[in-house]
């Protein structure tokens, strides 16, 4: 299988040393597959999508399911994201969506996005997961005065068209409830939304899945899939699985060559995070950083940040471009400068953690849920960095599709359905992405 980035980012056997690893004590330590076995359904990928698909297949449809994960459970983005339960899972503006799909379908897409956010909230409660919930909404901050009108319009449309609860704050008002700093020119909030510890969340889901007798194999990477007499044979290093149906839940960590029909369609993009040391009350107050809700700003290459329960600041943005450990380090230094530019009173604050992971984009700019034609292979991916709300919900809906084998039965917006187009010359995907980054960096410099 081919990797799109440097091999450093695909070290499946090494946990990523994140703030979450240091604040979660759980280690499930599950066995790896070491013999040949059979199952009705195999799920590839132990993140939110794969786990929720497997749980729903067992609970609602009573199927025999096995889940295989190349690293430990949640090793991918599900254990190392920023923990924002935000929406929508799309890189397409709502205006563009309305012009392509019409107002009704766009409404349905947003309705499904809100359902996703609520589903995440529901499973935290139902599975009894203690994942350090903070905040009660999401904020979008205008990073320049030119952007305030834009967010006002966004807030108004969210409310009038999609029934989402929003509130607009002037710069002064947001300084009272949110934060100050050099790139705060007003904001709007929307609900539902909150923040979590993503590793505690994914471990909690996995524990629930185990209690429902899901068989999970960790450190078990599928290297090859063959077809024999109508069954699939999934080859791993030390054993194989014979199965009638496959669910691909690998999102940004999909490796080219596993399934020919999926190759060249995913654009994995690196997202990096840094976390500061604990800030004193005085330091927090020096920027009036009041809120514990998740915040994203209006840059095209957006910054996302939040105050953690122990008064550290988590700060993320689009990541390095090669995937090597060295480029991660260099990116974290750049990000420290970005953070200190918008919060200059924290110029002496040191950074305790940096890490990154892969999100999945595609030419659709919206998620993809479906079944590969003439095969019993199902997929759910492409959340555009908004998987905390979208991925569990996708897993649930994917399970219905796997059970019925019929995508027409899936009662969700058609914007989610089907594979994205293949990239022209897919080997140039990262080059196209670099061009996009340069283009958006210029737009951000000009504040347009
Ligand atoms: C740095 C960062 C910050 C983010 N912040 C947020 C945020 O704040 N809010 C939000 O909503 N979203 C965020 N996201 C995105 C979110 O984490 C993802 O959309 C979500 O976790 C996707 O879940 P998943 O289960 O589909 O994929 P993943 O969690 O990535 O899981 C895929 C799994 O597949 C496994 N795998 C791959 N190939 C194979 C194979 N051949 N055999 C076996 N297993 C395999 C991988 O090891 C991996 O564990 C962020 C992502 C990153 C990287």
CSV table of N, CA and C in Angstrom, one decimal, residues 279-439:
chain,number,residue,atom,x,y,z
A,279,UNK,N,-1.9,28.1,32.4
A,279,UNK,CA,-1.8,29.6,32.6
A,279,UNK,C,-2.4,30.0,34.0
A,280,UNK,N,-1.7,31.0,34.5
A,280,UNK,CA,-2.2,31.5,35.8
A,280,UNK,C,-3.5,32.3,35.6
A,281,UNK,N,-4.3,32.5,36.6
A,281,UNK,CA,-5.5,33.3,36.5
A,281,UNK,C,-5.2,34.7,35.9
A,282,UNK,N,-4.1,35.3,36.3
A,282,UNK,CA,-3.7,36.6,35.8
A,282,UNK,C,-3.4,36.6,34.3
A,283,UNK,N,-2.7,35.5,33.9
A,283,UNK,CA,-2.4,35.4,32.5
A,283,UNK,C,-3.7,35.2,31.7
A,284,UNK,N,-4.6,34.3,32.2
A,284,UNK,CA,-5.9,34.1,31.5
A,284,UNK,C,-6.6,35.5,31.4
A,285,UNK,N,-6.6,36.2,32.5
A,285,UNK,CA,-7.4,37.5,32.6
A,285,UNK,C,-6.8,38.5,31.7
A,286,UNK,N,-5.5,38.4,31.4
A,286,UNK,CA,-4.8,39.4,30.6
A,286,UNK,C,-5.4,39.5,29.2
A,287,UNK,N,-6.0,38.4,28.8
A,287,UNK,CA,-6.8,38.4,27.5
A,287,UNK,C,-8.3,38.1,27.7
A,288,UNK,N,-8.7,38.3,28.9
A,288,UNK,CA,-10.1,38.0,29.2
A,288,UNK,C,-10.6,36.7,28.7
A,289,UNK,N,-9.8,35.7,28.7
A,289,UNK,CA,-10.2,34.4,28.1
A,289,UNK,C,-11.2,33.7,29.0
A,290,UNK,N,-12.4,34.0,28.9
A,290,UNK,CA,-13.5,33.5,29.8
A,290,UNK,C,-14.0,32.1,29.4
A,291,UNK,N,-14.2,31.9,28.1
A,291,UNK,CA,-15.0,30.8,27.7
A,291,UNK,C,-14.2,29.5,27.7
A,292,UNK,N,-15.0,28.4,27.9
A,292,UNK,CA,-14.4,27.0,27.7
A,292,UNK,C,-15.0,26.4,26.5
A,293,UNK,N,-15.8,27.1,25.7
A,293,UNK,CA,-16.4,26.6,24.5
A,293,UNK,C,-15.4,26.6,23.4
A,294,UNK,N,-15.6,25.7,22.4
A,294,UNK,CA,-14.7,25.7,21.3
A,294,UNK,C,-14.8,27.0,20.4
A,295,UNK,N,-13.7,27.4,19.8
A,295,UNK,CA,-13.7,28.6,19.0
A,295,UNK,C,-12.9,28.3,17.7
A,296,UNK,N,-13.5,28.8,16.6
A,296,UNK,CA,-12.8,28.8,15.3
A,296,UNK,C,-12.8,30.2,14.8
A,297,UNK,N,-11.8,30.7,14.0
A,297,UNK,CA,-11.9,32.0,13.5
A,297,UNK,C,-12.2,32.0,12.0
A,298,UNK,N,-12.3,33.2,11.4
A,298,UNK,CA,-12.8,33.2,10.0
A,298,UNK,C,-11.7,33.2,9.0
A,299,UNK,N,-10.4,32.9,9.4
A,299,UNK,CA,-9.4,32.8,8.3
A,299,UNK,C,-9.7,31.7,7.4
A,300,UNK,N,-9.3,31.8,6.1
A,300,UNK,CA,-9.5,30.7,5.2
A,300,UNK,C,-8.7,29.5,5.7
A,301,UNK,N,-7.5,29.7,6.2
A,301,UNK,CA,-6.7,28.6,6.8
A,301,UNK,C,-7.0,28.8,8.3
A,302,UNK,N,-8.1,28.3,8.8
A,302,UNK,CA,-8.6,28.7,10.1
A,302,UNK,C,-7.7,28.3,11.2
A,303,UNK,N,-7.8,29.1,12.3
A,303,UNK,CA,-7.3,28.8,13.6
A,303,UNK,C,-8.4,28.2,14.4
A,304,UNK,N,-8.2,27.2,15.2
A,304,UNK,CA,-9.2,26.7,16.2
A,304,UNK,C,-8.5,26.6,17.5
A,305,UNK,N,-9.2,27.0,18.6
A,305,UNK,CA,-8.6,27.0,19.9
A,305,UNK,C,-9.7,26.9,21.0
A,306,UNK,N,-9.2,26.5,22.2
A,306,UNK,CA,-10.1,26.4,23.3
A,306,UNK,C,-9.3,26.5,24.6
A,307,UNK,N,-9.9,26.9,25.7
A,307,UNK,CA,-9.3,26.8,27.0
A,307,UNK,C,-9.6,25.4,27.5
A,308,UNK,N,-8.6,24.7,28.0
A,308,UNK,CA,-8.8,23.4,28.5
A,308,UNK,C,-9.1,23.4,30.0
A,309,UNK,N,-9.7,22.4,30.6
A,309,UNK,CA,-10.2,22.4,32.0
A,309,UNK,C,-9.1,22.9,32.9
A,310,UNK,N,-7.8,22.6,32.7
A,310,UNK,CA,-6.7,23.0,33.6
A,310,UNK,C,-6.0,24.3,33.2
A,311,UNK,N,-6.8,25.2,32.4
A,311,UNK,CA,-6.3,26.5,32.1
A,311,UNK,C,-5.1,26.5,31.1
A,312,UNK,N,-5.0,25.5,30.3
A,312,UNK,CA,-4.0,25.5,29.2
A,312,UNK,C,-4.8,26.0,28.0
A,313,UNK,N,-4.1,26.5,27.0
A,313,UNK,CA,-4.7,26.8,25.7
A,313,UNK,C,-4.3,25.8,24.7
A,314,UNK,N,-5.4,25.2,24.0
A,314,UNK,CA,-5.1,24.3,22.9
A,314,UNK,C,-5.3,25.1,21.6
A,315,UNK,N,-4.4,25.0,20.7
A,315,UNK,CA,-4.4,25.9,19.5
A,315,UNK,C,-4.1,25.0,18.3
A,316,UNK,N,-5.0,25.0,17.3
A,316,UNK,CA,-4.7,24.2,16.1
A,316,UNK,C,-4.9,24.9,14.8
A,317,UNK,N,-4.3,24.4,13.8
A,317,UNK,CA,-4.5,24.9,12.4
A,317,UNK,C,-4.1,23.9,11.4
A,318,UNK,N,-4.2,24.2,10.1
A,318,UNK,CA,-3.8,23.3,9.1
A,318,UNK,C,-2.3,23.0,9.3
A,319,UNK,N,-2.0,21.8,9.0
A,319,UNK,CA,-0.7,21.3,9.5
A,319,UNK,C,0.5,21.5,8.5
A,320,UNK,N,1.6,20.7,8.9
A,320,UNK,CA,2.7,20.7,8.0
A,320,UNK,C,2.4,20.0,6.7
A,321,UNK,N,3.3,20.1,5.7
A,321,UNK,CA,2.9,19.6,4.4
A,321,UNK,C,3.5,18.3,4.0
A,322,UNK,N,4.5,17.8,4.8
A,322,UNK,CA,5.2,16.6,4.3
A,322,UNK,C,4.9,15.4,5.2
A,323,UNK,N,4.6,15.6,6.5
A,323,UNK,CA,4.3,14.5,7.4
A,323,UNK,C,5.5,14.0,8.2
A,324,UNK,N,6.7,14.5,7.9
A,324,UNK,CA,7.9,14.0,8.7
A,324,UNK,C,7.8,14.6,10.1
A,325,UNK,N,8.5,13.9,11.0
A,325,UNK,CA,8.5,14.4,12.4
A,325,UNK,C,9.2,15.8,12.5
A,326,UNK,N,10.2,16.0,11.6
A,326,UNK,CA,10.9,17.3,11.6
A,326,UNK,C,9.9,18.4,11.2
A,327,UNK,N,9.1,18.1,10.1
A,327,UNK,CA,8.2,19.2,9.7
A,327,UNK,C,7.1,19.5,10.7
A,328,UNK,N,6.8,18.5,11.5
A,328,UNK,CA,5.8,18.7,12.6
A,328,UNK,C,6.4,19.7,13.6
A,329,UNK,N,7.7,19.5,14.0
A,329,UNK,CA,8.4,20.4,14.9
A,329,UNK,C,8.4,21.8,14.4
A,330,UNK,N,8.8,21.9,13.1
A,330,UNK,CA,8.9,23.3,12.5
A,330,UNK,C,7.5,23.9,12.5
A,331,UNK,N,6.4,23.1,12.2
A,331,UNK,CA,5.1,23.7,12.2
A,331,UNK,C,4.7,24.2,13.6
A,332,UNK,N,5.1,23.4,14.6
A,332,UNK,CA,4.6,23.8,15.9
A,332,UNK,C,5.3,25.1,16.4
A,333,UNK,N,6.5,25.3,15.9
A,333,UNK,CA,7.2,26.6,16.2
A,333,UNK,C,6.4,27.8,15.5
A,334,UNK,N,6.0,27.5,14.2
A,334,UNK,CA,5.2,28.6,13.5
A,334,UNK,C,3.9,28.8,14.2
A,335,UNK,N,3.3,27.7,14.7
A,335,UNK,CA,2.0,27.9,15.4
A,335,UNK,C,2.1,28.7,16.7
A,336,UNK,N,3.2,28.5,17.3
A,336,UNK,CA,3.5,29.2,18.6
A,336,UNK,C,3.5,30.7,18.3
A,337,UNK,N,4.1,31.0,17.1
A,337,UNK,CA,4.1,32.5,16.7
A,337,UNK,C,2.7,33.0,16.4
A,338,UNK,N,1.9,32.1,15.7
A,338,UNK,CA,0.6,32.6,15.4
A,338,UNK,C,-0.2,32.8,16.7
A,339,UNK,N,-0.1,31.9,17.6
A,339,UNK,CA,-0.8,32.0,18.9
A,339,UNK,C,-0.4,33.3,19.6
A,340,UNK,N,0.9,33.6,19.6
A,340,UNK,CA,1.4,34.7,20.4
A,340,UNK,C,1.1,36.0,19.7
A,341,UNK,N,0.9,35.9,18.4
A,341,UNK,CA,0.5,37.2,17.6
A,341,UNK,C,-0.9,37.6,18.0
A,342,UNK,N,-1.8,36.6,18.1
A,342,UNK,CA,-3.2,37.0,18.5
A,342,UNK,C,-3.4,37.2,20.0
A,343,UNK,N,-2.5,36.6,20.8
A,343,UNK,CA,-2.6,36.8,22.2
A,343,UNK,C,-1.2,37.2,22.7
A,344,UNK,N,-0.8,38.5,22.5
A,344,UNK,CA,0.6,38.9,22.7
A,344,UNK,C,1.0,38.9,24.2
A,345,UNK,N,0.0,39.0,25.1
A,345,UNK,CA,0.4,39.0,26.5
A,345,UNK,C,0.9,37.6,27.0
A,346,UNK,N,0.8,36.7,26.1
A,346,UNK,CA,1.3,35.3,26.5
A,346,UNK,C,2.6,35.0,25.8
A,347,UNK,N,3.4,36.1,25.5
A,347,UNK,CA,4.7,35.9,24.8
A,347,UNK,C,5.6,35.0,25.5
A,348,UNK,N,5.5,34.9,26.9
A,348,UNK,CA,6.5,34.1,27.6
A,348,UNK,C,5.9,32.7,28.0
A,349,UNK,N,4.8,32.4,27.5
A,349,UNK,CA,4.1,31.1,27.8
A,349,UNK,C,4.8,30.0,27.0
A,350,UNK,N,5.2,29.0,27.6
A,350,UNK,CA,5.8,27.9,26.9
A,350,UNK,C,4.8,26.9,26.4
A,351,UNK,N,5.3,26.1,25.4
A,351,UNK,CA,4.4,25.1,24.8
A,351,UNK,C,4.8,23.7,25.4
A,352,UNK,N,3.8,23.0,25.9
A,352,UNK,CA,4.1,21.7,26.6
A,352,UNK,C,3.9,20.5,25.6
A,353,UNK,N,3.0,20.7,24.6
A,353,UNK,CA,2.6,19.5,23.8
A,353,UNK,C,2.5,20.0,22.3
A,354,UNK,N,2.9,19.2,21.4
A,354,UNK,CA,2.5,19.3,20.0
A,354,UNK,C,2.4,18.0,19.4
A,355,UNK,N,1.4,17.9,18.5
A,355,UNK,CA,1.1,16.6,17.8
A,355,UNK,C,0.3,17.0,16.6
A,356,UNK,N,0.1,16.0,15.7
A,356,UNK,CA,-0.8,16.2,14.6
A,356,UNK,C,-1.4,14.9,14.1
A,357,UNK,N,-2.3,15.0,13.1
A,357,UNK,CA,-3.0,13.8,12.6
A,357,UNK,C,-3.5,14.2,11.3
A,358,UNK,N,-4.2,13.2,10.7
A,358,UNK,CA,-4.8,13.3,9.3
A,358,UNK,C,-6.3,13.5,9.4
A,359,UNK,N,-6.8,14.5,8.7
A,359,UNK,CA,-8.2,14.6,8.5
A,359,UNK,C,-8.4,14.3,7.0
A,360,UNK,N,-9.7,14.1,6.6
A,360,UNK,CA,-9.9,13.7,5.2
A,360,UNK,C,-10.8,14.7,4.5
A,361,UNK,N,-10.2,15.2,3.4
A,361,UNK,CA,-11.0,16.1,2.5
A,361,UNK,C,-11.2,15.3,1.2
A,362,UNK,N,-12.1,15.8,0.4
A,362,UNK,CA,-12.3,15.2,-1.0
A,362,UNK,C,-12.8,16.3,-1.9
A,363,UNK,N,-13.0,16.0,-3.2
A,363,UNK,CA,-13.5,17.0,-4.1
A,363,UNK,C,-14.9,17.3,-3.8
A,364,UNK,N,-15.6,16.4,-3.1
A,364,UNK,CA,-17.0,16.7,-2.8
A,364,UNK,C,-17.2,17.8,-1.8
A,365,UNK,N,-16.2,18.0,-1.0
A,365,UNK,CA,-16.1,19.0,0.1
A,365,UNK,C,-17.2,18.7,1.2
A,366,UNK,N,-17.8,17.5,1.1
A,366,UNK,CA,-18.8,17.1,2.1
A,366,UNK,C,-18.5,15.6,2.4
A,367,UNK,N,-19.0,15.0,3.5
A,367,UNK,CA,-18.7,13.6,3.7
A,367,UNK,C,-19.2,12.6,2.7
A,368,UNK,N,-18.7,11.4,2.7
A,368,UNK,CA,-19.1,10.4,1.7
A,368,UNK,C,-19.6,9.2,2.5
A,369,UNK,N,-20.8,8.8,2.2
A,369,UNK,CA,-21.3,7.5,2.9
A,369,UNK,C,-21.9,6.7,1.8
A,370,UNK,N,-21.6,5.4,1.7
A,370,UNK,CA,-22.2,4.6,0.7
A,370,UNK,C,-21.6,3.2,0.6
A,371,UNK,N,-22.0,2.6,-0.6
A,371,UNK,CA,-21.6,1.2,-0.9
A,371,UNK,C,-20.9,1.2,-2.2
A,372,UNK,N,-19.9,0.5,-2.4
A,372,UNK,CA,-19.2,0.4,-3.7
A,372,UNK,C,-20.1,-0.5,-4.6
A,373,UNK,N,-20.3,0.0,-5.9
A,373,UNK,CA,-21.2,-0.7,-6.8
A,373,UNK,C,-20.7,-2.1,-7.0
A,374,UNK,N,-21.6,-3.0,-7.0
A,374,UNK,CA,-21.4,-4.5,-7.3
A,374,UNK,C,-20.4,-5.1,-6.3
A,375,UNK,N,-20.2,-4.5,-5.2
A,375,UNK,CA,-19.4,-5.1,-4.1
A,375,UNK,C,-20.2,-5.0,-2.8
A,376,UNK,N,-19.7,-5.8,-1.8
A,376,UNK,CA,-20.3,-5.7,-0.5
A,376,UNK,C,-19.3,-4.9,0.4
A,377,UNK,N,-18.8,-3.7,-0.1
A,377,UNK,CA,-17.9,-2.9,0.6
A,377,UNK,C,-18.5,-1.5,0.8
A,378,UNK,N,-18.5,-1.1,2.1
A,378,UNK,CA,-19.2,0.1,2.5
A,378,UNK,C,-18.2,1.1,3.1
A,379,UNK,N,-18.5,2.4,2.9
A,379,UNK,CA,-17.5,3.4,3.4
A,379,UNK,C,-18.2,4.6,4.0
A,380,UNK,N,-17.5,5.2,4.9
A,380,UNK,CA,-17.9,6.5,5.5
A,380,UNK,C,-16.7,7.3,5.8
A,381,UNK,N,-16.5,8.4,5.2
A,381,UNK,CA,-15.3,9.2,5.4
A,381,UNK,C,-15.5,10.7,4.9
A,382,UNK,N,-14.4,11.5,5.1
A,382,UNK,CA,-14.4,12.8,4.5
A,382,UNK,C,-15.2,13.8,5.3
A,383,UNK,N,-14.9,13.9,6.6
A,383,UNK,CA,-15.6,14.9,7.4
A,383,UNK,C,-15.0,16.3,7.5
A,384,UNK,N,-14.0,16.5,6.7
A,384,UNK,CA,-13.4,17.9,6.6
A,384,UNK,C,-13.0,18.4,8.0
A,385,UNK,N,-12.5,17.5,8.9
A,385,UNK,CA,-12.0,18.0,10.2
A,385,UNK,C,-13.2,18.2,11.2
A,386,UNK,N,-14.4,17.7,10.8
A,386,UNK,CA,-15.5,17.9,11.8
A,386,UNK,C,-16.1,16.5,12.0
A,387,UNK,N,-15.3,15.6,12.6
A,387,UNK,CA,-15.8,14.3,12.8
A,387,UNK,C,-16.3,13.9,14.1
A,388,UNK,N,-16.1,14.8,15.1
A,388,UNK,CA,-16.6,14.5,16.5
A,388,UNK,C,-18.1,14.4,16.4
A,389,UNK,N,-18.7,15.3,15.6
A,389,UNK,CA,-20.2,15.2,15.5
A,389,UNK,C,-20.6,14.3,14.3
A,390,UNK,N,-19.8,14.3,13.2
A,390,UNK,CA,-20.2,13.6,12.0
A,390,UNK,C,-19.9,12.1,12.0
A,391,UNK,N,-18.8,11.7,12.6
A,391,UNK,CA,-18.3,10.4,12.4
A,391,UNK,C,-19.2,9.3,13.1
A,392,UNK,N,-19.5,9.6,14.4
A,392,UNK,CA,-20.4,8.6,15.1
A,392,UNK,C,-21.7,8.4,14.4
A,393,UNK,N,-22.3,9.6,14.0
A,393,UNK,CA,-23.6,9.6,13.3
A,393,UNK,C,-23.4,8.8,11.9
A,394,UNK,N,-22.3,9.0,11.3
A,394,UNK,CA,-22.1,8.3,10.0
A,394,UNK,C,-22.0,6.8,10.3
A,395,UNK,N,-21.3,6.4,11.3
A,395,UNK,CA,-21.2,5.0,11.7
A,395,UNK,C,-22.6,4.4,11.9
A,396,UNK,N,-23.4,5.2,12.6
A,396,UNK,CA,-24.8,4.6,12.8
A,396,UNK,C,-25.5,4.4,11.5
A,397,UNK,N,-25.5,5.4,10.6
A,397,UNK,CA,-26.2,5.3,9.4
A,397,UNK,C,-25.6,4.2,8.4
A,398,UNK,N,-24.3,4.2,8.5
A,398,UNK,CA,-23.6,3.2,7.7
A,398,UNK,C,-24.1,1.8,8.1
A,399,UNK,N,-24.3,1.6,9.4
A,399,UNK,CA,-24.8,0.2,9.8
A,399,UNK,C,-26.1,-0.2,9.1
A,400,UNK,N,-27.0,0.8,8.9
A,400,UNK,CA,-28.3,0.5,8.3
A,400,UNK,C,-28.0,0.1,6.9
A,401,UNK,N,-27.1,0.8,6.2
A,401,UNK,CA,-26.8,0.5,4.8
A,401,UNK,C,-26.1,-0.9,4.7
A,402,UNK,N,-25.3,-1.3,5.6
A,402,UNK,CA,-24.6,-2.6,5.6
A,402,UNK,C,-25.6,-3.7,5.8
A,403,UNK,N,-26.6,-3.4,6.7
A,403,UNK,CA,-27.6,-4.4,7.0
A,403,UNK,C,-28.5,-4.6,5.7
A,404,UNK,N,-28.9,-3.5,5.1
A,404,UNK,CA,-29.9,-3.6,4.0
A,404,UNK,C,-29.3,-3.8,2.7
A,405,UNK,N,-28.0,-3.5,2.6
A,405,UNK,CA,-27.2,-3.6,1.3
A,405,UNK,C,-27.8,-2.7,0.2
A,406,UNK,N,-28.6,-1.7,0.6
A,406,UNK,CA,-29.3,-0.9,-0.4
A,406,UNK,C,-29.2,0.6,0.0
A,407,UNK,N,-28.4,1.4,-0.8
A,407,UNK,CA,-28.2,2.8,-0.4
A,407,UNK,C,-29.5,3.6,-0.6
A,408,UNK,N,-30.5,3.1,-1.4
A,408,UNK,CA,-31.7,3.9,-1.5
A,408,UNK,C,-32.5,3.9,-0.2
A,409,UNK,N,-32.2,3.0,0.7
A,409,UNK,CA,-33.0,3.0,1.9
A,409,UNK,C,-32.5,4.0,2.9
A,410,UNK,N,-31.3,4.6,2.6
A,410,UNK,CA,-30.7,5.5,3.6
A,410,UNK,C,-31.4,6.8,3.6
A,411,UNK,N,-32.0,7.1,4.8
A,411,UNK,CA,-32.8,8.3,4.9
A,411,UNK,C,-32.0,9.5,5.4
A,412,UNK,N,-31.1,10.0,4.5
A,412,UNK,CA,-30.2,11.1,4.9
A,412,UNK,C,-30.1,12.0,3.7
A,413,UNK,N,-29.6,13.2,3.8
A,413,UNK,CA,-29.5,14.1,2.7
A,413,UNK,C,-28.6,13.5,1.6
A,414,UNK,N,-28.9,13.7,0.4
A,414,UNK,CA,-28.1,13.1,-0.7
A,414,UNK,C,-26.7,13.7,-0.8
A,415,UNK,N,-26.6,14.9,-0.1
A,415,UNK,CA,-25.2,15.5,-0.1
A,415,UNK,C,-24.2,14.6,0.5
A,416,UNK,N,-24.6,13.7,1.4
A,416,UNK,CA,-23.7,12.8,2.0
A,416,UNK,C,-23.4,11.6,1.2
A,417,UNK,N,-24.3,11.3,0.3
A,417,UNK,CA,-24.3,9.9,-0.4
A,417,UNK,C,-23.3,9.9,-1.5
A,418,UNK,N,-22.6,8.7,-1.6
A,418,UNK,CA,-21.8,8.4,-2.8
A,418,UNK,C,-20.4,8.8,-2.7
A,419,UNK,N,-19.6,8.2,-3.5
A,419,UNK,CA,-18.1,8.5,-3.5
A,419,UNK,C,-17.8,9.9,-4.2
A,420,UNK,N,-16.8,10.5,-3.7
A,420,UNK,CA,-16.3,11.7,-4.4
A,420,UNK,C,-15.6,11.3,-5.7
A,421,UNK,N,-15.4,12.3,-6.6
A,421,UNK,CA,-14.7,12.0,-7.9
A,421,UNK,C,-13.2,11.7,-7.6
A,422,UNK,N,-12.6,10.9,-8.5
A,422,UNK,CA,-11.2,10.7,-8.3
A,422,UNK,C,-10.4,12.0,-8.7
A,423,UNK,N,-9.4,12.3,-8.1
A,423,UNK,CA,-8.5,13.4,-8.5
A,423,UNK,C,-7.9,13.1,-9.8
A,424,UNK,N,-7.7,14.1,-10.6
A,424,UNK,CA,-7.0,13.9,-11.9
A,424,UNK,C,-5.5,13.8,-11.5
A,425,UNK,N,-4.8,12.9,-11.9
A,425,UNK,CA,-3.4,12.6,-11.5
A,425,UNK,C,-3.3,12.6,-10.0
A,426,UNK,N,-3.9,11.6,-9.4
A,426,UNK,CA,-4.0,11.5,-7.9
A,426,UNK,C,-2.7,11.7,-7.2
A,427,UNK,N,-1.6,11.3,-7.9
A,427,UNK,CA,-0.3,11.4,-7.2
A,427,UNK,C,0.1,12.8,-7.0
A,428,UNK,N,-0.6,13.8,-7.6
A,428,UNK,CA,-0.3,15.2,-7.4
A,428,UNK,C,-1.2,15.9,-6.4
A,429,UNK,N,-2.0,15.0,-5.6
A,429,UNK,CA,-2.9,15.6,-4.7
A,429,UNK,C,-2.3,16.5,-3.7
A,430,UNK,N,-1.1,16.1,-3.1
A,430,UNK,CA,-0.5,17.0,-2.1
A,430,UNK,C,0.0,18.3,-2.8
A,431,UNK,N,0.4,18.2,-4.0
A,431,UNK,CA,0.8,19.4,-4.8
A,431,UNK,C,-0.4,20.4,-4.9
A,432,UNK,N,-1.5,19.8,-5.3
A,432,UNK,CA,-2.7,20.6,-5.5
A,432,UNK,C,-3.0,21.3,-4.1
A,433,UNK,N,-2.9,20.6,-3.1
A,433,UNK,CA,-3.2,21.1,-1.7
A,433,UNK,C,-2.2,22.2,-1.4
A,434,UNK,N,-0.9,22.0,-1.7
A,434,UNK,CA,0.0,23.1,-1.5
A,434,UNK,C,-0.4,24.4,-2.2
A,435,UNK,N,-0.8,24.2,-3.5
A,435,UNK,CA,-1.3,25.4,-4.2
A,435,UNK,C,-2.4,26.1,-3.5
A,436,UNK,N,-3.4,25.3,-3.0
A,436,UNK,CA,-4.5,25.8,-2.3
A,436,UNK,C,-4.1,26.6,-1.1
A,437,UNK,N,-3.1,26.0,-0.4
A,437,UNK,CA,-2.6,26.6,0.9
A,437,UNK,C,-2.0,28.0,0.5
A,438,UNK,N,-1.2,28.0,-0.5
A,438,UNK,CA,-0.6,29.3,-0.9
A,438,UNK,C,-1.7,30.4,-1.2
A,439,UNK,N,-2.7,29.9,-2.0
A,439,UNK,CA,-3.7,30.8,-2.5
A,439,UNK,C,-4.5,31.4,-1.3
